[in-house]
Short mmCIF file of C-alpha atoms in Angstrom, two decimals:
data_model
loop_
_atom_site.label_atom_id
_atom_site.label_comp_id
_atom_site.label_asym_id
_atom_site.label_seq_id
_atom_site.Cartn_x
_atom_site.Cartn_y
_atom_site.Cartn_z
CA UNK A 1 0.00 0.00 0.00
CA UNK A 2 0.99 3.52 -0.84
CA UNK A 3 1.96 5.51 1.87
CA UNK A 4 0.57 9.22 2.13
CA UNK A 5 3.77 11.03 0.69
CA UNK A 6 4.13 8.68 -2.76
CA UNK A 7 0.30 9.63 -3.29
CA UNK A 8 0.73 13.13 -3.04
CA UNK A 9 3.94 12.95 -5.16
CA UNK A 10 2.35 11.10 -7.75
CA UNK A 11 -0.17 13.67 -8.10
CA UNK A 12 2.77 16.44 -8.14
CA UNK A 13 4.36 13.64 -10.81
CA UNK A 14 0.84 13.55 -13.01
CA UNK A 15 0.83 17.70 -13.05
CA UNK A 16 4.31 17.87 -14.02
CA UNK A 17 3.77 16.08 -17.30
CA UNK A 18 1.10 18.74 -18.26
CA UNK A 19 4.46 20.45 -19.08
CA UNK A 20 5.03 18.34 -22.33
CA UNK A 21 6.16 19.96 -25.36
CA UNK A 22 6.44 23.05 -23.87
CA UNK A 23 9.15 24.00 -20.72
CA UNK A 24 12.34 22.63 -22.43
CA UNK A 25 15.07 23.28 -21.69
CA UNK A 26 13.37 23.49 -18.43
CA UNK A 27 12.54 20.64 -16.47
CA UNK A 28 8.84 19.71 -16.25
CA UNK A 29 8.01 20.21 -12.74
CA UNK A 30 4.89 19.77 -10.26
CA UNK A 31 3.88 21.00 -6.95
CA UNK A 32 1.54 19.63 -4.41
CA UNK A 33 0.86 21.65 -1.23
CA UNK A 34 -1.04 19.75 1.38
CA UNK A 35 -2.54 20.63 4.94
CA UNK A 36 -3.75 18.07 7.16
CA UNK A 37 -3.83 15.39 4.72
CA UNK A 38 -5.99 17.67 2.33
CA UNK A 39 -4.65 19.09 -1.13
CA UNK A 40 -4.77 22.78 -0.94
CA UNK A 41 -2.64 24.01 -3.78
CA UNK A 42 -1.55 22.62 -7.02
CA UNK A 43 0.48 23.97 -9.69
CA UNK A 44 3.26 22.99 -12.42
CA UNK A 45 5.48 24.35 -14.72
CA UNK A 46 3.70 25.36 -17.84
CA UNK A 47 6.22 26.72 -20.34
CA UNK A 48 9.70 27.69 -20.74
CA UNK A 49 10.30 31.92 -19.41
CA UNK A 50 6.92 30.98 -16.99
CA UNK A 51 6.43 30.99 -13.27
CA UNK A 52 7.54 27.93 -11.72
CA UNK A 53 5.67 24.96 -10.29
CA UNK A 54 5.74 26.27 -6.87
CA UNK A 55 4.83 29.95 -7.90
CA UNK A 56 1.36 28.53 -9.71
CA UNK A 57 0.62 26.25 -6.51
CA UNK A 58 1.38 28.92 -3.88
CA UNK A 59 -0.96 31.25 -5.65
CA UNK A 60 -3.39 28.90 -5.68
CA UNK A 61 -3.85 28.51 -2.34
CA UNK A 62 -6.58 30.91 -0.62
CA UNK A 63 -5.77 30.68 3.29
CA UNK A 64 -2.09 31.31 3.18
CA UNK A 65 -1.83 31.41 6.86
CA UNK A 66 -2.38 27.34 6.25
CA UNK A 67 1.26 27.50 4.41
CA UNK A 68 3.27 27.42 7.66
CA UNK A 69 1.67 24.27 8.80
CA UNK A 70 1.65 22.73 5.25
CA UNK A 71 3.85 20.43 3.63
CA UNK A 72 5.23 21.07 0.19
CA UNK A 73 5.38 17.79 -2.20
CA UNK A 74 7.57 18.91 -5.46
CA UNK A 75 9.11 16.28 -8.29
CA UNK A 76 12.61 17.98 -8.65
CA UNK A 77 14.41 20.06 -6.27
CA UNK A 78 13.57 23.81 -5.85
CA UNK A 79 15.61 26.42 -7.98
CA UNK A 80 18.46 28.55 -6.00
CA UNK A 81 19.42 31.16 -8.43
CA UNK A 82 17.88 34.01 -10.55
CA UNK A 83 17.73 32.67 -13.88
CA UNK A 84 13.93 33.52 -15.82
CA UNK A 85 12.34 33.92 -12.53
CA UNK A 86 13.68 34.28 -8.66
CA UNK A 87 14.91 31.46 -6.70
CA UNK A 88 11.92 29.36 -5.75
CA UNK A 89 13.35 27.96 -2.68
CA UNK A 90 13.50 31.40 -0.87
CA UNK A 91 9.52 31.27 -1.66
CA UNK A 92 9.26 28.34 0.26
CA UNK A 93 11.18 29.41 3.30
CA UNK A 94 9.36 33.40 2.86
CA UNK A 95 6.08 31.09 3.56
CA UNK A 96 7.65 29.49 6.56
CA UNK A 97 6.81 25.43 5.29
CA UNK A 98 8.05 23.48 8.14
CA UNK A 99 8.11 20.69 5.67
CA UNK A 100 9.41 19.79 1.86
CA UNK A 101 9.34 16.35 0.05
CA UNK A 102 11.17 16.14 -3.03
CA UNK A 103 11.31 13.55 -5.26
CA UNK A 104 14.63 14.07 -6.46
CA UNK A 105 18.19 16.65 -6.25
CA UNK A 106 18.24 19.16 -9.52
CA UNK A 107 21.71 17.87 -11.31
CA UNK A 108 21.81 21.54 -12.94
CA UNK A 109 25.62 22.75 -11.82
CA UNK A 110 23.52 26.22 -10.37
CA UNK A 111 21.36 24.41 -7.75
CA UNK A 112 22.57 20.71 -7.60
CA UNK A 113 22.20 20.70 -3.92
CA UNK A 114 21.75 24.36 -3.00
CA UNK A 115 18.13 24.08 -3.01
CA UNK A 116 18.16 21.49 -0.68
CA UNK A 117 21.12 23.29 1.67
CA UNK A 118 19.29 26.20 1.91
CA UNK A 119 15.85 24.31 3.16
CA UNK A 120 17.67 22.65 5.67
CA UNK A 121 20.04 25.69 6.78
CA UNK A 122 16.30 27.64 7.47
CA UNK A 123 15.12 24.58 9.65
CA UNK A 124 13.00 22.98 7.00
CA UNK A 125 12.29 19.11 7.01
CA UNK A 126 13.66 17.90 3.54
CA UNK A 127 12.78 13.84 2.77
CA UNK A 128 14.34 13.30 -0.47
CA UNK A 129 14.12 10.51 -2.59
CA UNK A 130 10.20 9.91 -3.17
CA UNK A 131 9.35 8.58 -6.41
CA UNK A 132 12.51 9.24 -7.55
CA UNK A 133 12.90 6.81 -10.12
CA UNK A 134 9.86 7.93 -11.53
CA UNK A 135 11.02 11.74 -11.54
CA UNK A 136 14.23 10.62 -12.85
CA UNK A 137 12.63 9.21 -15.51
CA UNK A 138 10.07 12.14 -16.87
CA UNK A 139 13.04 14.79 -16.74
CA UNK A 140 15.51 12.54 -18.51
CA UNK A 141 16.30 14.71 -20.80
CA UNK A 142 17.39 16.88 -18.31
CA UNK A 143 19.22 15.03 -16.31
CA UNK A 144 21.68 13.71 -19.54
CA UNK A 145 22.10 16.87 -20.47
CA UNK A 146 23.22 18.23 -17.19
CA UNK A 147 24.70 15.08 -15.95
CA UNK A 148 26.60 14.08 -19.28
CA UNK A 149 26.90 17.39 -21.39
CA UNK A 150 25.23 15.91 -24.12
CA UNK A 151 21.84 15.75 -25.40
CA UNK A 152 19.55 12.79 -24.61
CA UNK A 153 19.79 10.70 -27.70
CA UNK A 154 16.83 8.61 -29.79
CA UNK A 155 17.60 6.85 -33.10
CA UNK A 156 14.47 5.71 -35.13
CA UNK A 157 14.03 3.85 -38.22
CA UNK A 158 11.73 1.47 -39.89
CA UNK A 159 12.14 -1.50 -41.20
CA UNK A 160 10.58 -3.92 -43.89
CA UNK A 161 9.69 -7.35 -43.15
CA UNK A 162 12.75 -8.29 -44.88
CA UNK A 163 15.54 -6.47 -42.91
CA UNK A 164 15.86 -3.52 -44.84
CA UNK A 165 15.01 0.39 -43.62
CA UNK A 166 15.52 1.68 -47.29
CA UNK A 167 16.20 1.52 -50.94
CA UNK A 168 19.16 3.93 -52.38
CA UNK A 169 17.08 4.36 -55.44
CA UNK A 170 16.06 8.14 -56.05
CA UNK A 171 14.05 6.75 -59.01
CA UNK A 172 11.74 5.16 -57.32
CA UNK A 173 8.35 7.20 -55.50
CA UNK A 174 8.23 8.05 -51.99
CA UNK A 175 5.47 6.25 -51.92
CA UNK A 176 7.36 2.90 -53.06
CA UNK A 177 9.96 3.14 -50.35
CA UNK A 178 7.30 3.70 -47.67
CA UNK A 179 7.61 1.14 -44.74
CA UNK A 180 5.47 1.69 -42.34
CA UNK A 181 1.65 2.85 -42.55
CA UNK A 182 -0.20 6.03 -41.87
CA UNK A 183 -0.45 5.71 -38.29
CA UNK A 184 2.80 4.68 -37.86
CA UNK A 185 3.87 8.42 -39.50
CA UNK A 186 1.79 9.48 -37.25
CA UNK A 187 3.15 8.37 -34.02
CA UNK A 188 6.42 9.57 -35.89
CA UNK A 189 5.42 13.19 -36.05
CA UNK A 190 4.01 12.62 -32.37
CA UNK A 191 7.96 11.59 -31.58
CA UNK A 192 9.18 14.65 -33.52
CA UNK A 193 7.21 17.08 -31.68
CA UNK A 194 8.52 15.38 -28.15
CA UNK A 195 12.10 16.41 -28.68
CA UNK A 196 14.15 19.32 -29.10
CA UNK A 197 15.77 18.51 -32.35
CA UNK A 198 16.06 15.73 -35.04
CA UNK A 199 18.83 14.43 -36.65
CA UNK A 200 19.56 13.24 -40.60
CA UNK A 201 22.58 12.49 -42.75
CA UNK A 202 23.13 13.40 -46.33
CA UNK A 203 21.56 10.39 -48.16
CA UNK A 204 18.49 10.53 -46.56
CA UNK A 205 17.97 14.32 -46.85
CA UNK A 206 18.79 13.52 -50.61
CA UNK A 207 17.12 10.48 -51.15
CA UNK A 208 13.82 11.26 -49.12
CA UNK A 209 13.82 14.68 -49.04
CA UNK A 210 11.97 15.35 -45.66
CA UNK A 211 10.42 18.02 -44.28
CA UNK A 212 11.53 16.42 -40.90
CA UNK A 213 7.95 18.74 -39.23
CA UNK A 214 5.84 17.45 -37.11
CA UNK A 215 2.36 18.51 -39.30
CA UNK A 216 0.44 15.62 -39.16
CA UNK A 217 0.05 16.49 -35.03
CA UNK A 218 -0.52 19.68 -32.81
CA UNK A 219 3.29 20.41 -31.81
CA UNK A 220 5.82 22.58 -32.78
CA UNK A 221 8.65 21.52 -35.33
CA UNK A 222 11.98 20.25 -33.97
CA UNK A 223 14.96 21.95 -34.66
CA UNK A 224 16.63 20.47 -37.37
CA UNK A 225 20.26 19.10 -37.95
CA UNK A 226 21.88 18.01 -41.14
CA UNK A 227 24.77 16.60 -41.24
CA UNK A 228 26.45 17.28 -45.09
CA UNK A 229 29.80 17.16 -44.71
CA UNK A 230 30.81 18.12 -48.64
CA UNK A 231 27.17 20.33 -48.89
CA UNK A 232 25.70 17.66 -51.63
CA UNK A 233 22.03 18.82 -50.39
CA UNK A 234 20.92 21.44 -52.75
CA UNK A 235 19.37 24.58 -51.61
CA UNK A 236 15.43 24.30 -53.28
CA UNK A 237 15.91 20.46 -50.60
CA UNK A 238 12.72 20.54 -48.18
CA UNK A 239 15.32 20.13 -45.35
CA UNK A 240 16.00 23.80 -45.63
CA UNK A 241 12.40 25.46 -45.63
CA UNK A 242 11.14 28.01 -43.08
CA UNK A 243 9.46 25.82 -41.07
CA UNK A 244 12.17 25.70 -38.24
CA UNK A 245 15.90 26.50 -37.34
CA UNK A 246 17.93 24.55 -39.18
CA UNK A 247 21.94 23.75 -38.70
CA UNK A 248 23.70 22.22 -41.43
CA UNK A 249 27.40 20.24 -39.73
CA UNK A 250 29.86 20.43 -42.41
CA UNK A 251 33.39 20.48 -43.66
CA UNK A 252 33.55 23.17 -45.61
CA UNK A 253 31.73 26.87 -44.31
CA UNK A 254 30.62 28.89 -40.86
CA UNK A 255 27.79 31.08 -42.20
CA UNK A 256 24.11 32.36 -40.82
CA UNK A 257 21.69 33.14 -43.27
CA UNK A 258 18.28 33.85 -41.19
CA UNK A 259 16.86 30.42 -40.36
CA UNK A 260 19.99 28.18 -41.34
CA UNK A 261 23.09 28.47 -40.07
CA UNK A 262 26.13 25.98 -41.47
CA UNK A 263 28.75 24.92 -38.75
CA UNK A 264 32.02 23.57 -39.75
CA UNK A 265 33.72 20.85 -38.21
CA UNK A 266 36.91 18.81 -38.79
CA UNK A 267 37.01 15.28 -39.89
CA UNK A 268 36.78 12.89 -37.00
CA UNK A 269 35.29 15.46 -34.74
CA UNK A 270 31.37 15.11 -35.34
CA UNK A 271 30.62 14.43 -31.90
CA UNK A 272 32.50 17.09 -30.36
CA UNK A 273 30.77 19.56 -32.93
CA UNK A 274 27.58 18.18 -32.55
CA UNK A 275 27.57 17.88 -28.41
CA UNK A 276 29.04 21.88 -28.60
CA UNK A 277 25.87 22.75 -30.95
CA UNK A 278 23.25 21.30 -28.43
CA UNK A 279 25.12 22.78 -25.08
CA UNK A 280 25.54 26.23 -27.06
CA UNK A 281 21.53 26.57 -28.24
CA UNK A 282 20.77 24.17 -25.33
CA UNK A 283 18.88 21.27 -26.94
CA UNK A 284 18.46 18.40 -24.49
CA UNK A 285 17.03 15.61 -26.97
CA UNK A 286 17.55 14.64 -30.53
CA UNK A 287 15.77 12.10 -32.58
CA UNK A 288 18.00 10.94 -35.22
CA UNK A 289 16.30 9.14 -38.48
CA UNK A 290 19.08 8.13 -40.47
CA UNK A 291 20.17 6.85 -42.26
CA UNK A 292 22.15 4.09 -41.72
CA UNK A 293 25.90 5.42 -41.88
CA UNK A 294 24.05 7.89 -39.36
CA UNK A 295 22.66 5.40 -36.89
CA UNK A 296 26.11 3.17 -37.11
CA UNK A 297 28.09 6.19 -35.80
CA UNK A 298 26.11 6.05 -32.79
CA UNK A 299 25.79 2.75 -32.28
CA UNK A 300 29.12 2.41 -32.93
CA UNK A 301 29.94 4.93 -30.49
CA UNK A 302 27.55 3.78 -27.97
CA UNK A 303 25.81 7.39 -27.94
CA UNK A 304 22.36 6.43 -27.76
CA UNK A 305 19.91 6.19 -25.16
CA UNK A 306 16.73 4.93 -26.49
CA UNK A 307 16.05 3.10 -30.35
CA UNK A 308 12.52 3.14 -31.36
CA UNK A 309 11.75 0.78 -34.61
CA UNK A 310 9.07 0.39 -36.50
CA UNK A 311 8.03 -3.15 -38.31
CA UNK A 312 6.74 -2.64 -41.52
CA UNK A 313 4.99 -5.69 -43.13
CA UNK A 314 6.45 -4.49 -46.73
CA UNK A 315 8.95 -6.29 -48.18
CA UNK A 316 11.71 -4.54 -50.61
CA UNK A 317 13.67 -7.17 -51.78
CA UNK A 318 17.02 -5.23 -51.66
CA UNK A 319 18.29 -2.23 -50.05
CA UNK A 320 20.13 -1.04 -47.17
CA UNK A 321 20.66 -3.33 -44.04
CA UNK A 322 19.51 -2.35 -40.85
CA UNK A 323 21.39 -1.23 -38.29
CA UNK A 324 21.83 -4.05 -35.76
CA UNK A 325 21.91 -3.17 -32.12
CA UNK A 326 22.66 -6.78 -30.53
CA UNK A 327 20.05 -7.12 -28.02
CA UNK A 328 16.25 -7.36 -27.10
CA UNK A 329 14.10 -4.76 -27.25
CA UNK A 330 12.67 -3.72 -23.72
CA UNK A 331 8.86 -3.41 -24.87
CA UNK A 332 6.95 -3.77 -28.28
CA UNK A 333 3.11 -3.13 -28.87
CA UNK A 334 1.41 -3.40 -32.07
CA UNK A 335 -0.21 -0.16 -34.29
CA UNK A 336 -2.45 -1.20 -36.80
CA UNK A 337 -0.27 -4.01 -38.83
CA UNK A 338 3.57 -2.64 -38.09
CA UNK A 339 5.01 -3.45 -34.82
CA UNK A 340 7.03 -0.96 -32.39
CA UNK A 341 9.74 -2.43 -30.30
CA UNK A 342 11.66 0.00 -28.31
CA UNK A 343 15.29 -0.64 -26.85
CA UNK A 344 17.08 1.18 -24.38
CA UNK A 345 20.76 1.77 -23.66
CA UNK A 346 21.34 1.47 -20.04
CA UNK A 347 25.16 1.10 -20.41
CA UNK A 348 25.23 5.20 -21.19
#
């Protein structure tokens, strides 16, 4: 059976992921406030340059005399420095909470502790560690990027009943290298519009010309990374519309011209350019969709953290192999006749 502070941080968990899509590179945050085993105030983190969690539950509670016998419930441990708003811990401790229950310590280097110190140093009760696995896992985004320096990585590709994720045959019809069906693209787009940025190499931006949007669901377009080391993708490519900031890694310009900007890089040194992109314009996820000399670099390189793939029951006959991660994948479900399996690296 539950005890009383994993309900209430479940409920802080639940109003945290109202957040999706939208507080990046924030965490996604929720705040319970509770008085004699009553829910008072609730808030969360609604969007990136917004009030905090504990701001939006605060306010919402009417008595606020009740606040200095209440107990605070919050998913991720409170802010200590002035970044887009004030520190929310010194809100806490201005409404005298004699307790706080956090699910887990903020691994951003600005708080990473502090939060916590502070509570403690003002006489607050802290318990740490509730749900934390569960926190963990809805920021963890967040926590590679701050933990690792890196972005939190997803490579996606489908694949035909026969082993194969593509044709390199720019003769043939989109339509004739499709895989998967129409609500697989649409769980694809749903994917898209999760994460900060997506990921494709030359061949595929050639061969499959992709918008790499997210318009067949409500969510705003990932950032988008090409990686064209000798700049074979020409300019009219769909790659390069004004549908969202794109950055184009290469070996042969630095240049801005309003929504794209090329980055050069030296041979050998993709990652480092890549990882100094994402920590510079701080994206904290990438989905990478190929192709498959894009996927085998980070396979190969075990920087990965998650594979989605999707089953198509097409077969092509011939093509290009796909890539082959060496173990089981951790859950699969079925969408209309493809399958999903996902994987996930837990050696990163």
């Amino acid at each position: 059976m539950q005890n009383q502070d994993e309900i209430y941080m479940r409920r802080a968990l639940e109003l945290a992921r109202h957040g999706k899509f939208k507080t990046s590179p924030n965490p996604r945050v929720g705040c319970v406030i509770v008085y004699q085993n009553k829910i008072i105030g609730e808030g969360f983190h609604r969007q990136y340059g917004d009030a905090h969690a504990e701001v939006y539950a605060v306010n919402s509670v009417i008595n606020k005399e009740l606040l200095k016998e209440a107990t605070v419930y919050l998913t991720l441990e409170p802010c200590a420095h002035f970044g887009k708003t004030p520190p929310c811990v010194d809100l806490l401790i201005h409404h005298r909470f004699p307790r706080v229950v956090i699910a887990t310590a903020d691994p951003f280097k600005k708080v990473n502790g502090e939060g916590i110190a502070k509570l403690k140093a003002e006489g607050v009760k802290v318990t740490l560690g509730v749900c934390e696995c569960e926190a963990i896992e809805l920021n963890k985004r967040f926590f590679t990027f701050h933990k690792h320096k890196r972005p939190y990585i997803i490579l996606k590709w489908a694949v035909s009943a026969d082993g194969y994720i593509g044709v390199n045959d720019n003769t043939l019809s989109k339509e004739e290298r499709w895989i998967t069906n129409e609500r697989s693209n649409q769980l694809s787009h749903l994917w898209r519009a999760e994460e900060d940025a997506i990921l494709v190499g030359t061949n595929t931006a050639i061969l499959d010309n992709p918008q790499l949007d997210c318009r067949n669901v409500n969510g705003q377009n990932p950032i988008r990374i090409l990686i064209d080391k000798q700049l074979k993708v020409e300019e009219n490519a769909a790659i390069f519309n004004k549908n969202a900031t794109t950055y184009i890694l290469n070996h042969v310009k630095n240049e801005k011209k309003g929504h794209l900007e090329w980055k050069k890089y030296k041979e050998g040194e993709l990652f480092d350019a890549l990882f100094n992109l994402c920590i510079e314009k701080q994206i904290l996820s990438i989905i990478v969709e190929g192709g498959a000399i894009t996927h085998n670099s980070f396979i190969s390189k075990n920087t990965w953290d998650e594979t989605r793939v999707l089953e198509g029951n097409v077969r092509l006959g011939k093509g290009v192999s796909a890539p082959n991660l060496n173990r089981i994948s951790e859950e699969r479900f079925k969408l209309g006749d493809n399958w999903i399996d996902i994987y996930r690296n837990d050696q990163t």
